[in-house]
CSV table of N, CA, C and O in Angstrom, one decimal:
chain,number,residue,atom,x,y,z
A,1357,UNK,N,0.8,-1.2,0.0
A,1357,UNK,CA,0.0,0.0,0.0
A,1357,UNK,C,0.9,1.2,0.0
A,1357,UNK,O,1.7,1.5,0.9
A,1358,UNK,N,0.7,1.9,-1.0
A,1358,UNK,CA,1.5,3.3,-1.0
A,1358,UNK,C,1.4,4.0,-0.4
A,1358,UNK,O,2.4,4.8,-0.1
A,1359,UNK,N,0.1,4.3,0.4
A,1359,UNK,CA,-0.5,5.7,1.7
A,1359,UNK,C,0.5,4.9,3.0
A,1359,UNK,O,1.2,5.7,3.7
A,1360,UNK,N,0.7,3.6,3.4
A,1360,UNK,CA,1.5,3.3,4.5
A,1360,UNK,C,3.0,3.1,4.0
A,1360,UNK,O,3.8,3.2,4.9
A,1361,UNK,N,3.4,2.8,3.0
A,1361,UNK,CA,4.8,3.2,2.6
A,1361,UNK,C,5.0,4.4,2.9
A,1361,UNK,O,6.0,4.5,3.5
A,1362,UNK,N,4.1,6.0,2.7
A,1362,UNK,CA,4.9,7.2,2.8
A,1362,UNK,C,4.9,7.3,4.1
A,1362,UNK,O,5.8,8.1,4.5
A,1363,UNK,N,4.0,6.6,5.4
A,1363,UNK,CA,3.7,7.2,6.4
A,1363,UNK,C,4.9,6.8,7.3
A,1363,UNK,O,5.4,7.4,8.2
A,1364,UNK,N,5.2,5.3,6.7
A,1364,UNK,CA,6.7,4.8,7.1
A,1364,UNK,C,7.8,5.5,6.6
A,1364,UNK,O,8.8,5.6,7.3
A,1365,UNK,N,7.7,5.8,5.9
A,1365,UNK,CA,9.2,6.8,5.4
A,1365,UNK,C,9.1,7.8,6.3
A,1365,UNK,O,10.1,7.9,7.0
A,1366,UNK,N,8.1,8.6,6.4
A,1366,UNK,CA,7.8,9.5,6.9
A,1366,UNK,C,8.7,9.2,8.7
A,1366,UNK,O,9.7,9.8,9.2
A,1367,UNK,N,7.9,8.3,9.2
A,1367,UNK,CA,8.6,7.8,10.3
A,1367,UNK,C,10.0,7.7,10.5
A,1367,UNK,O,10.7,8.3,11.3
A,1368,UNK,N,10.4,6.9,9.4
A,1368,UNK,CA,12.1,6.3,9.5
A,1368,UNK,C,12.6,8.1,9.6
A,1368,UNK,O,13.2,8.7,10.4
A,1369,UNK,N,12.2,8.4,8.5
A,1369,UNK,CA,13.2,9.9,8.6
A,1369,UNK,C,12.9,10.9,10.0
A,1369,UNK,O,13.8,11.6,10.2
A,1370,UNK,N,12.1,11.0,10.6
A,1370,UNK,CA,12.2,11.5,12.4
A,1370,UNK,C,12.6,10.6,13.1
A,1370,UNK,O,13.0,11.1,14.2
A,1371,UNK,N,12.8,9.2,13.2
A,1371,UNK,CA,13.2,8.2,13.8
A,1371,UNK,C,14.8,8.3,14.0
A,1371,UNK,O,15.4,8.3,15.1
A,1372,UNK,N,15.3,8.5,12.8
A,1372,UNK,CA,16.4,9.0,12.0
A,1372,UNK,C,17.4,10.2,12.2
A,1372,UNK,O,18.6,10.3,12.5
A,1373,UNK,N,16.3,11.4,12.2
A,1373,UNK,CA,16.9,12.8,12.6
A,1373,UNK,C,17.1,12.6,14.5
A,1373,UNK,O,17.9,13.3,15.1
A,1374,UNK,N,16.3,11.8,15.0
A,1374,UNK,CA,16.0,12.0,16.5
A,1374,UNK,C,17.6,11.0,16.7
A,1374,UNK,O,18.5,11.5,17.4
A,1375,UNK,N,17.7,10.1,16.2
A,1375,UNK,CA,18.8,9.1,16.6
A,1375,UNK,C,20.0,10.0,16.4
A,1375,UNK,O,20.6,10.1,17.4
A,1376,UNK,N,20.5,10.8,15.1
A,1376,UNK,CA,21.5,11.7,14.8
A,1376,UNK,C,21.4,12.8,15.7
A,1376,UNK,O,22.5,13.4,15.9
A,1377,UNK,N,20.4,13.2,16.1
A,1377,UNK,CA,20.8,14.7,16.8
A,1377,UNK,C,21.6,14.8,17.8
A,1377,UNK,O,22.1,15.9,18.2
A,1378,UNK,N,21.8,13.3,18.4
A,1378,UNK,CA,22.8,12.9,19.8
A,1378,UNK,C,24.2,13.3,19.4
A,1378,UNK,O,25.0,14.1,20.0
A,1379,UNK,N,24.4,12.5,18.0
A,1379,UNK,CA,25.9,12.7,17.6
A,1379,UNK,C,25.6,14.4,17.3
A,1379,UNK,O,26.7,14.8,17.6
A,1380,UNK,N,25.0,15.3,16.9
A,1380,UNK,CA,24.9,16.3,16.5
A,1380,UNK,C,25.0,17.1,17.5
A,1380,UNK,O,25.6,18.1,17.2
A,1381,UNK,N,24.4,17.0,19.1
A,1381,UNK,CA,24.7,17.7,19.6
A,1381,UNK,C,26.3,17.4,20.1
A,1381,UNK,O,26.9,18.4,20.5
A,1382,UNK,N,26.8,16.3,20.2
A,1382,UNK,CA,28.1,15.7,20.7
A,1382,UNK,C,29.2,16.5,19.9
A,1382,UNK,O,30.1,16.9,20.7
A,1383,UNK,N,29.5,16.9,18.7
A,1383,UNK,CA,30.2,17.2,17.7
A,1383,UNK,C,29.8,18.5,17.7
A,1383,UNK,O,30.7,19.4,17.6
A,1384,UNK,N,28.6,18.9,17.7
A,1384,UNK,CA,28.6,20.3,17.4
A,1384,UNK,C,27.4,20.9,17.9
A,1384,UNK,O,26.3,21.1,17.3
A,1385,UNK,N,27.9,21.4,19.5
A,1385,UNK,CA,27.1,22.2,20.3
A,1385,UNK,C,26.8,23.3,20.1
A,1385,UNK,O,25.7,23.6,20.6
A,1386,UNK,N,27.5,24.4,19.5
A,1386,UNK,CA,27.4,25.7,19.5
A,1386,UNK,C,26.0,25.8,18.2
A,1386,UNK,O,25.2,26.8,18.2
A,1387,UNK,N,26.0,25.1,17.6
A,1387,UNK,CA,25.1,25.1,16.3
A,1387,UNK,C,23.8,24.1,16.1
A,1387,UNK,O,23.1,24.0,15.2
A,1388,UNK,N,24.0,23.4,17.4
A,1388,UNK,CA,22.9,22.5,17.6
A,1388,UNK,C,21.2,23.1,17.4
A,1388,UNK,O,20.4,22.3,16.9
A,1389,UNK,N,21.0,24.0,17.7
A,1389,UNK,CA,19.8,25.0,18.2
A,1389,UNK,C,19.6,25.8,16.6
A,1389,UNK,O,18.7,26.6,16.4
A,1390,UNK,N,20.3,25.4,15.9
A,1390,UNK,CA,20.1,25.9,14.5
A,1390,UNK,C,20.3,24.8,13.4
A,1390,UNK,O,20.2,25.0,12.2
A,1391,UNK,N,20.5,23.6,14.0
A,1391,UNK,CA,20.3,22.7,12.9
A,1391,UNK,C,18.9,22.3,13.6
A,1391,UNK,O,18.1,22.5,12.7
A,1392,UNK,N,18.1,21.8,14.6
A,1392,UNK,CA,17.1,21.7,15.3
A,1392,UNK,C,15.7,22.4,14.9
A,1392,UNK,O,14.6,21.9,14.7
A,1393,UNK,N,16.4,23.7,14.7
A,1393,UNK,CA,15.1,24.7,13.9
A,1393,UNK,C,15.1,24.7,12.6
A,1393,UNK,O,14.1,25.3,12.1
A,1394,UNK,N,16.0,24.2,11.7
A,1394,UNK,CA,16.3,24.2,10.3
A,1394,UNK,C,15.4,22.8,10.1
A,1394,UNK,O,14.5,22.9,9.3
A,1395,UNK,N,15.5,21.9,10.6
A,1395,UNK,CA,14.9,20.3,10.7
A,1395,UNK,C,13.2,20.5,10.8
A,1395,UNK,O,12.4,20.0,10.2
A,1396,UNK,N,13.1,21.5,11.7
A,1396,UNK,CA,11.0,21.8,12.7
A,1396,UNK,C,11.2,22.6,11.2
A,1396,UNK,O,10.5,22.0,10.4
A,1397,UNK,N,11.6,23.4,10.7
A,1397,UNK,CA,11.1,24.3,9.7
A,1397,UNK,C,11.1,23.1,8.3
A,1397,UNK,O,10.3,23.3,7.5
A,1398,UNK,N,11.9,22.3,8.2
A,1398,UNK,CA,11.6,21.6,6.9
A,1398,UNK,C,10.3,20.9,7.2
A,1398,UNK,O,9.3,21.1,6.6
A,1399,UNK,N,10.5,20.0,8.3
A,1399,UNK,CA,9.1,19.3,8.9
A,1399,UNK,C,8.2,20.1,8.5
A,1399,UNK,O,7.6,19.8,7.4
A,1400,UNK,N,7.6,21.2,9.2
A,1400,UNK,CA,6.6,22.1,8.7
A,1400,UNK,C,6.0,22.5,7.5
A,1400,UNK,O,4.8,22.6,7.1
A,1401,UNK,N,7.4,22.9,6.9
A,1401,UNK,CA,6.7,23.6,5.3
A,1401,UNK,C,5.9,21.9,4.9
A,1401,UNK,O,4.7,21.9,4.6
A,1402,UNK,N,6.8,20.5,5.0
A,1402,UNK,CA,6.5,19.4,4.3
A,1402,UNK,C,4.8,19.1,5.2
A,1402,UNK,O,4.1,18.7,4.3
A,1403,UNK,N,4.3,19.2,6.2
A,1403,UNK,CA,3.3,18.8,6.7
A,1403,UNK,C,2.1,19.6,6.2
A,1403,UNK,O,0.9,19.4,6.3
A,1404,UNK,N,2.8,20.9,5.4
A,1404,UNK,CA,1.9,21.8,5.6
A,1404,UNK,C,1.2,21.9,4.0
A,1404,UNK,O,0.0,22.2,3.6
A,1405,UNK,N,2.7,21.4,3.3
A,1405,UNK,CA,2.2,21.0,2.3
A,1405,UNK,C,1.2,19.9,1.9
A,1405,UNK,O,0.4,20.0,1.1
A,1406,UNK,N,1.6,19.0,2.8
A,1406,UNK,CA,1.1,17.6,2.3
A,1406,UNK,C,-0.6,18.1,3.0
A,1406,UNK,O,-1.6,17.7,2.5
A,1407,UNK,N,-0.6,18.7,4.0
A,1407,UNK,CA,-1.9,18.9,4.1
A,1407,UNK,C,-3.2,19.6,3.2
A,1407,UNK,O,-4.4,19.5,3.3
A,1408,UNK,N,-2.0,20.6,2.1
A,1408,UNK,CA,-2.7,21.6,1.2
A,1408,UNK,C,-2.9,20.5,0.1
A,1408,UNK,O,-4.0,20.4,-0.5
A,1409,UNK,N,-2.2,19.8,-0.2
A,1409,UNK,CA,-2.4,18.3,-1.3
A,1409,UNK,C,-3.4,17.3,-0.7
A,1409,UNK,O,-3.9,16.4,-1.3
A,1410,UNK,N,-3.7,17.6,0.6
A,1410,UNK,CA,-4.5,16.6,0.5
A,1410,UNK,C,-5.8,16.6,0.6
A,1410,UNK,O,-6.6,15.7,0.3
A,1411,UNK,N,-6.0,17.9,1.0
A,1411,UNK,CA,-7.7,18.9,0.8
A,1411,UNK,C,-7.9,18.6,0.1
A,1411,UNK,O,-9.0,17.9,0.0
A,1412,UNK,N,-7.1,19.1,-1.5
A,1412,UNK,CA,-7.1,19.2,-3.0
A,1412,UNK,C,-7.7,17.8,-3.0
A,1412,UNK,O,-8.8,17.5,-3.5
A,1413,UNK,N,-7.2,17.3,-2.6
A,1413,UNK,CA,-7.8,16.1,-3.2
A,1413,UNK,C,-9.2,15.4,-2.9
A,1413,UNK,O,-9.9,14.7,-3.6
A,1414,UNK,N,-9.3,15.8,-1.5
A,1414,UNK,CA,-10.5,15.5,-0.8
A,1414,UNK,C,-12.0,16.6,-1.5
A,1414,UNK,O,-13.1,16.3,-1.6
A,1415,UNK,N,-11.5,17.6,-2.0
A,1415,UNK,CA,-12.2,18.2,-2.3
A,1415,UNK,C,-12.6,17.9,-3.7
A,1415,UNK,O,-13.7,18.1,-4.2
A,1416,UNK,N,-11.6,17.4,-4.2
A,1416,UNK,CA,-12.2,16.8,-5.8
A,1416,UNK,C,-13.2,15.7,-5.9
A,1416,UNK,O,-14.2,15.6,-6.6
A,1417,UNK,N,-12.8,14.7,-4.7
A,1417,UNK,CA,-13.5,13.6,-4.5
A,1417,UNK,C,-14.8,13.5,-4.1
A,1417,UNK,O,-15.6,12.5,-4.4
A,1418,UNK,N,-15.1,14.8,-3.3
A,1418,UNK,CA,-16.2,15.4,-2.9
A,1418,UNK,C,-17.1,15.9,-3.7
A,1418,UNK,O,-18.3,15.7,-3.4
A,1419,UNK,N,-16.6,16.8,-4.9
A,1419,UNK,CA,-16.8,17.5,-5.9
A,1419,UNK,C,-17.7,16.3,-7.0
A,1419,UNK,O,-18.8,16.4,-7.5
A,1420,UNK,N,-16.5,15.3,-7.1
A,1420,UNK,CA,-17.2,14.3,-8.3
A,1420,UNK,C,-18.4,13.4,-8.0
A,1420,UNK,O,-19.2,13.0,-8.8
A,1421,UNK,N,-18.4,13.2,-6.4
A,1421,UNK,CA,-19.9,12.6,-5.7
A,1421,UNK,C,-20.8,13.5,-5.7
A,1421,UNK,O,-21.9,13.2,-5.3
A,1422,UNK,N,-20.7,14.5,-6.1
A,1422,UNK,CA,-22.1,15.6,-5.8
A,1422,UNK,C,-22.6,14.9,-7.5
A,1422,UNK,O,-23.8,14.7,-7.9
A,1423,UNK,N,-21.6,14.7,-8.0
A,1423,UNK,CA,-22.2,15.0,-10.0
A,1423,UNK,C,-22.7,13.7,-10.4
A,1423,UNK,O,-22.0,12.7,-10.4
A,1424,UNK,N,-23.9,13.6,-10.8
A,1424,UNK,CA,-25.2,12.9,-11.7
A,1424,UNK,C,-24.8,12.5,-12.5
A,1424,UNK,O,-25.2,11.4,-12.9
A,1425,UNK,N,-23.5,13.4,-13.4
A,1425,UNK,CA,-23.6,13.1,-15.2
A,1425,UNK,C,-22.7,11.3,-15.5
A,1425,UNK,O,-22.3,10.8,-16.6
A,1426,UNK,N,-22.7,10.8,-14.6
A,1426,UNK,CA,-21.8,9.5,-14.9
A,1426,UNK,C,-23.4,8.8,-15.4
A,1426,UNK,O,-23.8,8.4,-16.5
A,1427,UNK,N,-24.1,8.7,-14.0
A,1427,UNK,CA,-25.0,8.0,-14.0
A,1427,UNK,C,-26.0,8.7,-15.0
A,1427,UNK,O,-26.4,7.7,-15.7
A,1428,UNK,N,-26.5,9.8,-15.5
A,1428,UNK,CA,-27.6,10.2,-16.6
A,1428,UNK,C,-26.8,9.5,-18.1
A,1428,UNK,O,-27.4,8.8,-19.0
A,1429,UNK,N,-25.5,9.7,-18.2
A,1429,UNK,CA,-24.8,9.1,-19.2
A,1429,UNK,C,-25.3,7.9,-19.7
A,1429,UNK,O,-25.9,7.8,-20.7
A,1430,UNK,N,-25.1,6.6,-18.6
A,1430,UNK,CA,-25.6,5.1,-18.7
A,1430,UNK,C,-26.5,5.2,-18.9
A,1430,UNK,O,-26.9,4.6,-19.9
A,1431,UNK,N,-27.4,5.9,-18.3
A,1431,UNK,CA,-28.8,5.5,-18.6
A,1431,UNK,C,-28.8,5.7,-20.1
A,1431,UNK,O,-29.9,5.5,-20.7
């Protein structure tokens, strides 16, 4: 299923950033607090997107159940 393939990717890659931020704070503390907000700000734009894609889509779906013309067609 492709909708649980992305939700797992989705996962692995914060699973991912959360496991590395250890070595990231370890290596490089002074800059830690700015790779942290660079990571919440990609997160965001990408959630925010995926939520504006996915209205779109809900709303098309919504759109095409309101419409008659499939069924007046057949007949």
């Amino acid at each position: 299923n492709g909708n649980l393939c992305i939700h797992g990717i989705e996962c692995f890659v914060l699973a991912a950033f959360m496991l590395f931020s250890n070595y990231l704070y370890s290596m490089y503390i002074k800059d830690f607090q700015s790779y942290v907000a660079v990571f919440a700000y990609m997160v965001g734009v990408y959630y925010v997107g995926k939520s504006i894609v996915v209205q779109q889509k809900m709303k098309k779906q919504y759109a095409a159940s309101l419409s008659d013309i499939d069924e007046i067609i057949k007949k």
